[in-house]
PDB file of C-alpha atoms in Angstrom:
ATOM      1  CA  UNK K  52     111.848 -80.715 149.163  1.00  0.00           C
ATOM      2  CA  UNK K  53     115.439 -81.257 148.700  1.00  0.00           C
ATOM      3  CA  UNK K  54     117.204 -82.013 145.534  1.00  0.00           C
ATOM      4  CA  UNK K  55     120.222 -84.819 146.282  1.00  0.00           C
ATOM      5  CA  UNK K  56     122.928 -85.266 144.369  1.00  0.00           C
ATOM      6  CA  UNK K  57     124.722 -87.717 146.303  1.00  0.00           C
ATOM      7  CA  UNK K  58     124.100 -91.337 148.753  1.00  0.00           C
ATOM      8  CA  UNK K  59     120.697 -92.480 149.544  1.00  0.00           C
ATOM      9  CA  UNK K  60     117.245 -92.128 147.042  1.00  0.00           C
ATOM     10  CA  UNK K  61     118.753 -89.902 144.173  1.00  0.00           C
ATOM     11  CA  UNK K  62     116.847 -86.708 143.610  1.00  0.00           C
ATOM     12  CA  UNK K  63     113.626 -87.455 145.230  1.00  0.00           C
ATOM     13  CA  UNK K  64     111.114 -84.987 145.772  1.00  0.00           C
ATOM     14  CA  UNK K  65     110.342 -85.962 149.556  1.00  0.00           C
ATOM     15  CA  UNK K  66     106.785 -84.192 149.120  1.00  0.00           C
ATOM     16  CA  UNK K  67     105.505 -85.687 146.613  1.00  0.00           C
ATOM     17  CA  UNK K  68     107.962 -89.385 146.254  1.00  0.00           C
ATOM     18  CA  UNK K  69     109.436 -89.282 143.023  1.00  0.00           C
ATOM     19  CA  UNK K  70     112.368 -88.285 141.596  1.00  0.00           C
ATOM     20  CA  UNK K  71     112.617 -83.991 140.750  1.00  0.00           C
ATOM     21  CA  UNK K  72     112.423 -82.850 137.313  1.00  0.00           C
ATOM     22  CA  UNK K  73     115.367 -80.890 139.425  1.00  0.00           C
ATOM     23  CA  UNK K  74     117.564 -83.426 140.184  1.00  0.00           C
ATOM     24  CA  UNK K  75     121.458 -83.026 137.573  1.00  0.00           C
ATOM     25  CA  UNK K  76     121.554 -86.874 139.168  1.00  0.00           C
ATOM     26  CA  UNK K  77     119.458 -88.344 137.158  1.00  0.00           C
ATOM     27  CA  UNK K  78     120.169 -86.455 133.692  1.00  0.00           C
ATOM     28  CA  UNK K  79     122.891 -88.356 133.725  1.00  0.00           C
ATOM     29  CA  UNK K  80     121.382 -91.361 134.843  1.00  0.00           C
ATOM     30  CA  UNK K  81     118.525 -91.461 131.818  1.00  0.00           C
ATOM     31  CA  UNK K  82     121.920 -90.673 128.977  1.00  0.00           C
ATOM     32  CA  UNK K  83     123.573 -93.195 130.440  1.00  0.00           C
ATOM     33  CA  UNK K  84     119.656 -95.705 129.658  1.00  0.00           C
ATOM     34  CA  UNK K  85     119.475 -94.328 126.331  1.00  0.00           C
ATOM     35  CA  UNK K  86     122.716 -95.213 125.005  1.00  0.00           C
ATOM     36  CA  UNK K  87     122.554 -98.874 126.599  1.00  0.00           C
ATOM     37  CA  UNK K  88     119.372 -98.359 123.751  1.00  0.00           C
ATOM     38  CA  UNK K  89     120.947 -98.528 121.554  1.00  0.00           C
ATOM     39  CA  UNK K  90     123.814-101.026 121.647  1.00  0.00           C
ATOM     40  CA  UNK K  91     126.481 -98.441 123.430  1.00  0.00           C
ATOM     41  CA  UNK K  92     128.057 -98.305 126.575  1.00  0.00           C
ATOM     42  CA  UNK K  93     129.836 -94.886 126.869  1.00  0.00           C
ATOM     43  CA  UNK K  94     133.291 -95.008 129.202  1.00  0.00           C
ATOM     44  CA  UNK K  95     133.972 -92.089 131.200  1.00  0.00           C
ATOM     45  CA  UNK K  96     137.366 -91.354 132.358  1.00  0.00           C
ATOM     46  CA  UNK K  97     138.209 -87.788 134.683  1.00  0.00           C
ATOM     47  CA  UNK K  98     141.317 -85.935 135.378  1.00  0.00           C
ATOM     48  CA  UNK K  99     140.862 -83.256 138.658  1.00  0.00           C
ATOM     49  CA  UNK K 100     142.823 -80.049 138.726  1.00  0.00           C
ATOM     50  CA  UNK K 101     143.143 -78.203 141.624  1.00  0.00           C
ATOM     51  CA  UNK K 102     146.083 -76.106 143.250  1.00  0.00           C
ATOM     52  CA  UNK K 103     147.237 -76.410 147.412  1.00  0.00           C
ATOM     53  CA  UNK K 104     147.234 -72.686 149.106  1.00  0.00           C
ATOM     54  CA  UNK K 105     148.586 -71.114 151.742  1.00  0.00           C
ATOM     55  CA  UNK K 106     147.041 -67.495 152.612  1.00  0.00           C
ATOM     56  CA  UNK K 107     145.078 -67.187 149.126  1.00  0.00           C
ATOM     57  CA  UNK K 108     149.160 -67.985 147.595  1.00  0.00           C
ATOM     58  CA  UNK K 109     150.485 -70.999 146.446  1.00  0.00           C
ATOM     59  CA  UNK K 110     152.123 -73.677 148.592  1.00  0.00           C
ATOM     60  CA  UNK K 111     155.112 -74.141 146.222  1.00  0.00           C
ATOM     61  CA  UNK K 112     156.552 -72.208 142.827  1.00  0.00           C
ATOM     62  CA  UNK K 113     157.259 -75.907 141.363  1.00  0.00           C
ATOM     63  CA  UNK K 114     156.221 -76.940 138.183  1.00  0.00           C
ATOM     64  CA  UNK K 115     154.600 -80.516 136.070  1.00  0.00           C
ATOM     65  CA  UNK K 116     155.877 -84.363 137.358  1.00  0.00           C
ATOM     66  CA  UNK K 117     158.591 -82.401 140.175  1.00  0.00           C
ATOM     67  CA  UNK K 118     159.434 -84.532 142.763  1.00  0.00           C
ATOM     68  CA  UNK K 119     160.140 -82.373 145.165  1.00  0.00           C
ATOM     69  CA  UNK K 120     156.426 -80.862 144.871  1.00  0.00           C
ATOM     70  CA  UNK K 121     154.995 -84.148 145.363  1.00  0.00           C
ATOM     71  CA  UNK K 122     157.763 -85.646 148.624  1.00  0.00           C
ATOM     72  CA  UNK K 123     157.036 -82.097 150.292  1.00  0.00           C
ATOM     73  CA  UNK K 124     153.582 -82.985 150.269  1.00  0.00           C
ATOM     74  CA  UNK K 125     153.050 -86.598 151.174  1.00  0.00           C
ATOM     75  CA  UNK K 126     151.926 -87.040 154.313  1.00  0.00           C
ATOM     76  CA  UNK K 127     148.508 -84.179 153.003  1.00  0.00           C
ATOM     77  CA  UNK K 128     148.804 -86.700 148.991  1.00  0.00           C
ATOM     78  CA  UNK K 129     148.687 -90.184 150.668  1.00  0.00           C
ATOM     79  CA  UNK K 130     145.660 -88.719 153.629  1.00  0.00           C
ATOM     80  CA  UNK K 131     142.980 -87.113 150.552  1.00  0.00           C
ATOM     81  CA  UNK K 132     144.153 -91.343 148.649  1.00  0.00           C
ATOM     82  CA  UNK K 133     143.658 -93.090 151.762  1.00  0.00           C
ATOM     83  CA  UNK K 134     140.453 -91.104 152.560  1.00  0.00           C
ATOM     84  CA  UNK K 135     139.616 -91.733 148.343  1.00  0.00           C
ATOM     85  CA  UNK K 136     140.422 -95.046 148.757  1.00  0.00           C
ATOM     86  CA  UNK K 137     137.839 -95.304 152.229  1.00  0.00           C
ATOM     87  CA  UNK K 138     134.716 -94.647 149.823  1.00  0.00           C
ATOM     88  CA  UNK K 139     135.282 -96.328 147.337  1.00  0.00           C
ATOM     89  CA  UNK K 140     131.566 -97.049 147.357  1.00  0.00           C
ATOM     90  CA  UNK K 141     131.010 -93.027 146.511  1.00  0.00           C
ATOM     91  CA  UNK K 142     134.300 -92.479 144.221  1.00  0.00           C
ATOM     92  CA  UNK K 143     136.117 -94.693 141.843  1.00  0.00           C
ATOM     93  CA  UNK K 144     140.056 -95.924 142.028  1.00  0.00           C
ATOM     94  CA  UNK K 145     142.670 -93.713 141.586  1.00  0.00           C
ATOM     95  CA  UNK K 146     145.428 -94.351 138.586  1.00  0.00           C
ATOM     96  CA  UNK K 147     147.777 -91.110 139.416  1.00  0.00           C
ATOM     97  CA  UNK K 148     147.812 -88.508 141.840  1.00  0.00           C
ATOM     98  CA  UNK K 149     150.777 -86.017 140.813  1.00  0.00           C
ATOM     99  CA  UNK K 150     152.085 -82.241 140.539  1.00  0.00           C
ATOM    100  CA  UNK K 151     150.643 -80.756 137.451  1.00  0.00           C
ATOM    101  CA  UNK K 152     152.098 -77.628 135.632  1.00  0.00           C
ATOM    102  CA  UNK K 153     150.541 -74.616 137.594  1.00  0.00           C
ATOM    103  CA  UNK K 154     152.513 -73.591 141.096  1.00  0.00           C
ATOM    104  CA  UNK K 155     150.950 -75.581 144.054  1.00  0.00           C
ATOM    105  CA  UNK K 156     149.343 -77.870 141.663  1.00  0.00           C
ATOM    106  CA  UNK K 157     147.971 -81.659 141.840  1.00  0.00           C
ATOM    107  CA  UNK K 158     146.039 -83.813 139.356  1.00  0.00           C
ATOM    108  CA  UNK K 159     143.911 -86.523 140.807  1.00  0.00           C
ATOM    109  CA  UNK K 160     142.939 -88.764 137.749  1.00  0.00           C
ATOM    110  CA  UNK K 161     140.617 -91.445 138.240  1.00  0.00           C
ATOM    111  CA  UNK K 162     140.374 -94.804 136.982  1.00  0.00           C
ATOM    112  CA  UNK K 163     137.494 -95.274 133.113  1.00  0.00           C
ATOM    113  CA  UNK K 164     133.528 -97.154 134.144  1.00  0.00           C
ATOM    114  CA  UNK K 165     131.849 -97.791 131.657  1.00  0.00           C
ATOM    115  CA  UNK K 166     129.187 -96.016 134.720  1.00  0.00           C
ATOM    116  CA  UNK K 167     129.919 -92.512 133.761  1.00  0.00           C
ATOM    117  CA  UNK K 168     127.445 -92.100 137.134  1.00  0.00           C
ATOM    118  CA  UNK K 169     129.938 -93.170 138.941  1.00  0.00           C
ATOM    119  CA  UNK K 170     132.936 -90.740 137.528  1.00  0.00           C
ATOM    120  CA  UNK K 171     130.992 -88.729 138.465  1.00  0.00           C
ATOM    121  CA  UNK K 172     129.968 -88.968 141.635  1.00  0.00           C
ATOM    122  CA  UNK K 173     133.810 -89.949 142.252  1.00  0.00           C
ATOM    123  CA  UNK K 174     134.225 -85.703 141.353  1.00  0.00           C
ATOM    124  CA  UNK K 175     132.307 -84.442 143.575  1.00  0.00           C
ATOM    125  CA  UNK K 176     134.002 -86.653 146.733  1.00  0.00           C
ATOM    126  CA  UNK K 177     136.912 -85.978 146.051  1.00  0.00           C
ATOM    127  CA  UNK K 178     136.218 -82.200 145.547  1.00  0.00           C
ATOM    128  CA  UNK K 179     134.667 -82.781 149.444  1.00  0.00           C
ATOM    129  CA  UNK K 180     137.419 -84.117 151.071  1.00  0.00           C
ATOM    130  CA  UNK K 181     140.622 -82.721 149.338  1.00  0.00           C
ATOM    131  CA  UNK K 182     138.459 -79.413 150.350  1.00  0.00           C
ATOM    132  CA  UNK K 183     138.575 -81.236 154.860  1.00  0.00           C
ATOM    133  CA  UNK K 184     141.950 -82.717 154.462  1.00  0.00           C
ATOM    134  CA  UNK K 185     143.852 -79.103 153.317  1.00  0.00           C
ATOM    135  CA  UNK K 186     141.805 -77.134 156.156  1.00  0.00           C
ATOM    136  CA  UNK K 187     143.247 -79.684 158.248  1.00  0.00           C
ATOM    137  CA  UNK K 188     146.826 -79.651 157.080  1.00  0.00           C
ATOM    138  CA  UNK K 189     145.936 -75.367 157.076  1.00  0.00           C
ATOM    139  CA  UNK K 190     145.973 -75.027 153.813  1.00  0.00           C
ATOM    140  CA  UNK K 191     143.212 -74.470 151.687  1.00  0.00           C
ATOM    141  CA  UNK K 192     142.168 -76.015 147.689  1.00  0.00           C
ATOM    142  CA  UNK K 193     141.262 -73.970 145.230  1.00  0.00           C
ATOM    143  CA  UNK K 194     138.935 -75.233 142.177  1.00  0.00           C
ATOM    144  CA  UNK K 195     138.801 -71.683 140.824  1.00  0.00           C
ATOM    145  CA  UNK K 196     138.844 -72.490 137.201  1.00  0.00           C
ATOM    146  CA  UNK K 197     141.315 -69.708 136.808  1.00  0.00           C
ATOM    147  CA  UNK K 198     142.404 -68.517 140.602  1.00  0.00           C
ATOM    148  CA  UNK K 199     145.469 -66.252 139.604  1.00  0.00           C
ATOM    149  CA  UNK K 200     145.365 -64.243 135.521  1.00  0.00           C
ATOM    150  CA  UNK K 201     149.017 -65.201 135.158  1.00  0.00           C
ATOM    151  CA  UNK K 202     149.671 -69.232 136.016  1.00  0.00           C
ATOM    152  CA  UNK K 203     148.231 -72.158 134.284  1.00  0.00           C
ATOM    153  CA  UNK K 204     144.284 -72.986 135.154  1.00  0.00           C
ATOM    154  CA  UNK K 205     142.345 -75.958 136.435  1.00  0.00           C
ATOM    155  CA  UNK K 206     141.312 -78.038 134.246  1.00  0.00           C
ATOM    156  CA  UNK K 207     138.048 -81.186 134.119  1.00  0.00           C
ATOM    157  CA  UNK K 208     139.312 -83.397 131.975  1.00  0.00           C
ATOM    158  CA  UNK K 209     136.551 -85.446 130.736  1.00  0.00           C
ATOM    159  CA  UNK K 210     137.836 -88.845 128.957  1.00  0.00           C
ATOM    160  CA  UNK K 211     134.836 -90.103 127.190  1.00  0.00           C
ATOM    161  CA  UNK K 212     134.899 -93.648 124.914  1.00  0.00           C
ATOM    162  CA  UNK K 213     131.734 -95.645 123.460  1.00  0.00           C
ATOM    163  CA  UNK K 214     131.812 -99.598 123.556  1.00  0.00           C
ATOM    164  CA  UNK K 215     129.567-102.354 121.549  1.00  0.00           C
ATOM    165  CA  UNK K 216     127.265-103.412 124.376  1.00  0.00           C
ATOM    166  CA  UNK K 217     126.726-106.562 123.680  1.00  0.00           C
ATOM    167  CA  UNK K 218     130.790-107.702 122.225  1.00  0.00           C
ATOM    168  CA  UNK K 219     132.622-105.054 124.633  1.00  0.00           C
ATOM    169  CA  UNK K 220     134.452-104.396 121.774  1.00  0.00           C
ATOM    170  CA  UNK K 221     135.582-101.161 121.372  1.00  0.00           C
ATOM    171  CA  UNK K 222     134.004 -98.607 118.489  1.00  0.00           C
ATOM    172  CA  UNK K 223     136.154 -95.261 119.203  1.00  0.00           C
ATOM    173  CA  UNK K 224     140.036 -96.884 116.715  1.00  0.00           C
ATOM    174  CA  UNK K 225     138.906 -97.075 112.655  1.00  0.00           C
ATOM    175  CA  UNK K 226     140.774 -96.555 109.597  1.00  0.00           C
ATOM    176  CA  UNK K 227     139.013 -93.550 109.098  1.00  0.00           C
ATOM    177  CA  UNK K 228     141.789 -91.179 108.257  1.00  0.00           C
ATOM    178  CA  UNK K 229     141.249 -89.174 111.373  1.00  0.00           C
ATOM    179  CA  UNK K 230     142.308 -92.811 112.862  1.00  0.00           C
ATOM    180  CA  UNK K 231     138.754 -93.337 114.435  1.00  0.00           C
ATOM    181  CA  UNK K 232     135.954 -95.287 113.294  1.00  0.00           C
ATOM    182  CA  UNK K 233     133.014 -94.276 111.863  1.00  0.00           C
ATOM    183  CA  UNK K 234     130.345 -94.508 115.600  1.00  0.00           C
ATOM    184  CA  UNK K 235     134.080 -92.665 116.700  1.00  0.00           C
ATOM    185  CA  UNK K 236     133.969 -89.331 114.262  1.00  0.00           C
ATOM    186  CA  UNK K 237     129.642 -89.593 114.529  1.00  0.00           C
ATOM    187  CA  UNK K 238     130.346 -88.998 118.263  1.00  0.00           C
ATOM    188  CA  UNK K 239     133.202 -86.655 117.770  1.00  0.00           C
ATOM    189  CA  UNK K 240     131.353 -84.128 114.966  1.00  0.00           C
ATOM    190  CA  UNK K 241     127.808 -83.633 117.780  1.00  0.00           C
ATOM    191  CA  UNK K 242     129.868 -83.008 120.983  1.00  0.00           C
ATOM    192  CA  UNK K 243     131.725 -80.246 117.711  1.00  0.00           C
ATOM    193  CA  UNK K 244     128.441 -78.874 116.876  1.00  0.00           C
ATOM    194  CA  UNK K 245     126.822 -79.192 120.559  1.00  0.00           C
ATOM    195  CA  UNK K 246     129.516 -77.917 122.051  1.00  0.00           C
ATOM    196  CA  UNK K 247     128.975 -73.798 121.289  1.00  0.00           C
ATOM    197  CA  UNK K 248     126.448 -74.510 124.004  1.00  0.00           C
ATOM    198  CA  UNK K 249     127.373 -76.999 126.027  1.00  0.00           C
ATOM    199  CA  UNK K 250     130.729 -75.218 127.107  1.00  0.00           C
ATOM    200  CA  UNK K 251     128.004 -73.327 129.697  1.00  0.00           C
ATOM    201  CA  UNK K 252     127.261 -76.525 131.549  1.00  0.00           C
ATOM    202  CA  UNK K 253     130.992 -77.251 131.276  1.00  0.00           C
ATOM    203  CA  UNK K 254     132.738 -73.918 131.968  1.00  0.00           C
ATOM    204  CA  UNK K 255     129.978 -72.449 134.504  1.00  0.00           C
ATOM    205  CA  UNK K 256     131.198 -69.329 136.338  1.00  0.00           C
ATOM    206  CA  UNK K 257     132.630 -66.043 134.412  1.00  0.00           C
ATOM    207  CA  UNK K 258     136.445 -67.080 136.022  1.00  0.00           C
ATOM    208  CA  UNK K 259     136.068 -70.200 133.933  1.00  0.00           C
ATOM    209  CA  UNK K 260     136.326 -68.235 130.224  1.00  0.00           C
ATOM    210  CA  UNK K 261     139.604 -66.485 131.575  1.00  0.00           C
ATOM    211  CA  UNK K 262     140.948 -70.010 130.799  1.00  0.00           C
ATOM    212  CA  UNK K 263     139.484 -70.954 127.616  1.00  0.00           C
ATOM    213  CA  UNK K 264     141.907 -68.849 125.463  1.00  0.00           C
ATOM    214  CA  UNK K 265     144.830 -69.907 123.164  1.00  0.00           C
ATOM    215  CA  UNK K 266     147.991 -70.873 124.397  1.00  0.00           C
ATOM    216  CA  UNK K 267     146.390 -72.366 127.506  1.00  0.00           C
ATOM    217  CA  UNK K 268     145.956 -76.029 126.457  1.00  0.00           C
ATOM    218  CA  UNK K 269     142.433 -75.360 126.784  1.00  0.00           C
ATOM    219  CA  UNK K 270     140.624 -75.405 123.191  1.00  0.00           C
ATOM    220  CA  UNK K 271     138.305 -71.682 122.315  1.00  0.00           C
ATOM    221  CA  UNK K 272     137.619 -73.235 119.148  1.00  0.00           C
ATOM    222  CA  UNK K 273     134.939 -76.078 118.728  1.00  0.00           C
ATOM    223  CA  UNK K 274     137.656 -78.269 116.834  1.00  0.00           C
ATOM    224  CA  UNK K 275     139.339 -81.862 117.029  1.00  0.00           C
ATOM    225  CA  UNK K 276     142.885 -82.514 116.277  1.00  0.00           C
ATOM    226  CA  UNK K 277     145.300 -85.540 116.910  1.00  0.00           C
ATOM    227  CA  UNK K 278     146.840 -85.215 120.347  1.00  0.00           C
ATOM    228  CA  UNK K 279     146.768 -81.677 120.535  1.00  0.00           C
ATOM    229  CA  UNK K 280     146.530 -79.928 124.006  1.00  0.00           C
ATOM    230  CA  UNK K 281     144.810 -76.031 122.633  1.00  0.00           C
ATOM    231  CA  UNK K 282     142.386 -78.017 120.445  1.00  0.00           C
ATOM    232  CA  UNK K 283     138.855 -78.802 122.499  1.00  0.00           C
ATOM    233  CA  UNK K 284     138.140 -82.255 121.560  1.00  0.00           C
ATOM    234  CA  UNK K 285     142.288 -84.014 121.177  1.00  0.00           C
ATOM    235  CA  UNK K 286     142.220 -87.845 120.308  1.00  0.00           C
ATOM    236  CA  UNK K 287     144.504 -89.279 122.559  1.00  0.00           C
ATOM    237  CA  UNK K 288     146.398 -91.773 120.925  1.00  0.00           C
ATOM    238  CA  UNK K 289     147.682 -95.225 122.899  1.00  0.00           C
ATOM    239  CA  UNK K 290     151.338 -95.125 122.638  1.00  0.00           C
ATOM    240  CA  UNK K 291     152.110 -99.097 122.755  1.00  0.00           C
ATOM    241  CA  UNK K 292     149.588 -99.742 120.142  1.00  0.00           C
ATOM    242  CA  UNK K 293     149.252 -96.583 118.083  1.00  0.00           C
ATOM    243  CA  UNK K 294     145.535 -96.190 117.441  1.00  0.00           C
ATOM    244  CA  UNK K 295     143.593 -93.493 119.295  1.00  0.00           C
ATOM    245  CA  UNK K 296     142.035 -95.172 122.139  1.00  0.00           C
ATOM    246  CA  UNK K 297     139.431 -92.519 123.282  1.00  0.00           C
ATOM    247  CA  UNK K 298     138.760 -88.363 123.016  1.00  0.00           C
ATOM    248  CA  UNK K 299     139.214 -85.662 125.952  1.00  0.00           C
ATOM    249  CA  UNK K 300     136.663 -82.478 126.734  1.00  0.00           C
ATOM    250  CA  UNK K 301     139.081 -79.556 127.521  1.00  0.00           C
ATOM    251  CA  UNK K 302     137.026 -77.286 127.517  1.00  0.00           C
ATOM    252  CA  UNK K 303     135.106 -78.533 131.383  1.00  0.00           C
ATOM    253  CA  UNK K 304     136.626 -77.107 135.370  1.00  0.00           C
ATOM    254  CA  UNK K 305     136.254 -78.372 138.068  1.00  0.00           C
ATOM    255  CA  UNK K 306     133.267 -75.450 138.870  1.00  0.00           C
ATOM    256  CA  UNK K 307     130.703 -77.473 136.635  1.00  0.00           C
ATOM    257  CA  UNK K 308     128.631 -80.433 137.689  1.00  0.00           C
ATOM    258  CA  UNK K 309     129.431 -83.450 137.008  1.00  0.00           C
ATOM    259  CA  UNK K 310     126.336 -84.602 136.625  1.00  0.00           C
ATOM    260  CA  UNK K 311     125.928 -81.798 134.219  1.00  0.00           C
ATOM    261  CA  UNK K 312     128.671 -81.640 132.400  1.00  0.00           C
ATOM    262  CA  UNK K 313     129.238 -85.568 131.790  1.00  0.00           C
ATOM    263  CA  UNK K 314     125.117 -85.910 131.252  1.00  0.00           C
ATOM    264  CA  UNK K 315     125.479 -82.600 128.732  1.00  0.00           C
ATOM    265  CA  UNK K 316     128.414 -84.422 127.549  1.00  0.00           C
ATOM    266  CA  UNK K 317     127.077 -88.151 126.616  1.00  0.00           C
ATOM    267  CA  UNK K 318     124.499 -86.730 124.933  1.00  0.00           C
ATOM    268  CA  UNK K 319     125.616 -84.989 122.222  1.00  0.00           C
ATOM    269  CA  UNK K 320     127.939 -88.019 121.844  1.00  0.00           C
ATOM    270  CA  UNK K 321     125.122 -90.023 121.560  1.00  0.00           C
ATOM    271  CA  UNK K 322     123.123 -86.978 119.135  1.00  0.00           C
ATOM    272  CA  UNK K 323     126.216 -87.158 116.693  1.00  0.00           C
ATOM    273  CA  UNK K 324     125.865 -91.315 116.832  1.00  0.00           C
ATOM    274  CA  UNK K 325     122.255 -91.296 115.886  1.00  0.00           C
ATOM    275  CA  UNK K 326     122.592 -88.271 113.574  1.00  0.00           C
ATOM    276  CA  UNK K 327     125.671 -89.454 111.697  1.00  0.00           C
ATOM    277  CA  UNK K 328     126.530 -86.473 112.008  1.00  0.00           C
ATOM    278  CA  UNK K 329     129.880 -85.359 109.603  1.00  0.00           C
ATOM    279  CA  UNK K 330     133.311 -84.301 110.913  1.00  0.00           C
ATOM    280  CA  UNK K 331     134.507 -81.803 109.285  1.00  0.00           C
ATOM    281  CA  UNK K 332     138.820 -81.412 109.006  1.00  0.00           C
ATOM    282  CA  UNK K 333     141.363 -81.093 112.010  1.00  0.00           C
ATOM    283  CA  UNK K 334     142.397 -78.238 113.862  1.00  0.00           C
ATOM    284  CA  UNK K 335     139.135 -75.954 112.419  1.00  0.00           C
ATOM    285  CA  UNK K 336     135.305 -74.837 113.862  1.00  0.00           C
ATOM    286  CA  UNK K 337     133.994 -71.249 115.595  1.00  0.00           C
ATOM    287  CA  UNK K 338     135.198 -70.118 117.918  1.00  0.00           C
ATOM    288  CA  UNK K 339     133.724 -70.436 121.229  1.00  0.00           C
ATOM    289  CA  UNK K 340     132.536 -68.125 123.675  1.00  0.00           C
ATOM    290  CA  UNK K 341     134.417 -65.829 125.277  1.00  0.00           C
ATOM    291  CA  UNK K 342     131.734 -64.792 128.209  1.00  0.00           C
ATOM    292  CA  UNK K 343     129.658 -66.369 130.884  1.00  0.00           C
ATOM    293  CA  UNK K 344     126.605 -64.248 129.376  1.00  0.00           C
ATOM    294  CA  UNK K 345     127.658 -65.646 125.783  1.00  0.00           C
ATOM    295  CA  UNK K 346     127.307 -69.015 126.332  1.00  0.00           C
ATOM    296  CA  UNK K 347     124.299 -69.212 128.641  1.00  0.00           C
ATOM    297  CA  UNK K 348     122.668 -67.144 125.254  1.00  0.00           C
ATOM    298  CA  UNK K 349     123.859 -70.111 123.491  1.00  0.00           C
ATOM    299  CA  UNK K 350     122.640 -72.488 125.811  1.00  0.00           C
ATOM    300  CA  UNK K 351     119.131 -70.798 125.482  1.00  0.00           C
ATOM    301  CA  UNK K 352     118.479 -70.820 122.283  1.00  0.00           C
ATOM    302  CA  UNK K 353     118.845 -74.832 122.458  1.00  0.00           C
ATOM    303  CA  UNK K 354     116.020 -76.862 121.708  1.00  0.00           C
ATOM    304  CA  UNK K 355     117.996 -80.239 122.012  1.00  0.00           C
ATOM    305  CA  UNK K 356     119.458 -79.573 125.690  1.00  0.00           C
ATOM    306  CA  UNK K 357     115.800 -77.942 126.124  1.00  0.00           C
ATOM    307  CA  UNK K 358     114.513 -81.490 125.814  1.00  0.00           C
ATOM    308  CA  UNK K 359     117.883 -83.637 126.681  1.00  0.00           C
ATOM    309  CA  UNK K 360     117.499 -81.986 130.451  1.00  0.00           C
ATOM    310  CA  UNK K 361     114.173 -81.457 129.982  1.00  0.00           C
ATOM    311  CA  UNK K 362     112.606 -78.137 130.450  1.00  0.00           C
ATOM    312  CA  UNK K 363     112.593 -77.626 134.112  1.00  0.00           C
ATOM    313  CA  UNK K 364     116.476 -78.710 134.656  1.00  0.00           C
ATOM    314  CA  UNK K 365     117.218 -77.067 131.666  1.00  0.00           C
ATOM    315  CA  UNK K 366     114.906 -73.257 132.860  1.00  0.00           C
ATOM    316  CA  UNK K 367     116.535 -73.522 136.387  1.00  0.00           C
ATOM    317  CA  UNK K 368     119.736 -73.696 135.238  1.00  0.00           C
ATOM    318  CA  UNK K 369     120.036 -71.171 132.879  1.00  0.00           C
ATOM    319  CA  UNK K 370     118.557 -68.785 135.615  1.00  0.00           C
ATOM    320  CA  UNK K 371     120.567 -69.693 137.864  1.00  0.00           C
ATOM    321  CA  UNK K 372     123.491 -68.567 135.756  1.00  0.00           C
ATOM    322  CA  UNK K 373     121.531 -64.944 134.455  1.00  0.00           C
ATOM    323  CA  UNK K 374     121.917 -63.899 138.417  1.00  0.00           C
ATOM    324  CA  UNK K 375     125.272 -64.807 139.475  1.00  0.00           C
ATOM    325  CA  UNK K 376     127.074 -62.989 136.326  1.00  0.00           C
ATOM    326  CA  UNK K 377     125.808 -59.681 136.872  1.00  0.00           C
ATOM    327  CA  UNK K 378     126.955 -60.395 140.786  1.00  0.00           C
ATOM    328  CA  UNK K 379     129.701 -62.145 140.007  1.00  0.00           C
ATOM    329  CA  UNK K 380     133.816 -61.371 139.589  1.00  0.00           C
ATOM    330  CA  UNK K 381     136.294 -62.641 137.874  1.00  0.00           C
ATOM    331  CA  UNK K 382     138.846 -61.900 140.599  1.00  0.00           C
TER     332      UNK K 382
END
């Protein structure tokens, strides 16, 4: 039997004719369905960072919002955009494709949707498409969290907001001191509560923990703050209205399985709403795991994620990661 992550009968166990208990996409679909049962629509967007290299070296030394960095690779980037637009059944529309902070680094942003499964599909489609087109142009694309120790790493920034499923209005902005509504505060508190375990899913390689450090805009504590890129959970302002529009999880990188990452995020968010979790003060929280070994140990103790993911998927994920850690290199 083959577990599929895209197209056709998603996650079907061909030997039994049922959805496989190991299907990551089905896990995400369950979280979306459970939220809707509670009259919640989660809207999710994503920013995917990657580095273009030639013979293992970044193709340029230019930085964020640099014009030549964009124009010099316009042929490749235009081809990526065109190819992704042609795959609209498996990819959300592109909002922006632009130069990022690191040498040779670019970022592609996909439009928000109230169907989070489409966001995860978009990440898979983008990674495969960018790899293929980069190779065609004689380059290598890397989505590795921290390919170079002295440069910025690649993130998979997940943006989440919640809406009233019946009325369609955002439940994020509010009159609490945080700038959030009560419901949104519960959501953020739920994410922070589970983050020491969730990070094993959103930062799933030993190399991921080279990126999650102070000073790298990734968040190294389970904390929140308004427009603070050093916090793991950042409250993002709509500068036109002056209100909080969405919440960004920064402790995620492109090596993560997007179905598991988004599913794990939604599970924590919904649990926070259901339990009316209390949001603590900003910029305060426990230090997150500093290695995959530590993160996996945290996750292994989580009955919450075992129940949310299902025992088979939960145990398999942990065992695979345990076997990879001893042989993995940080490079």
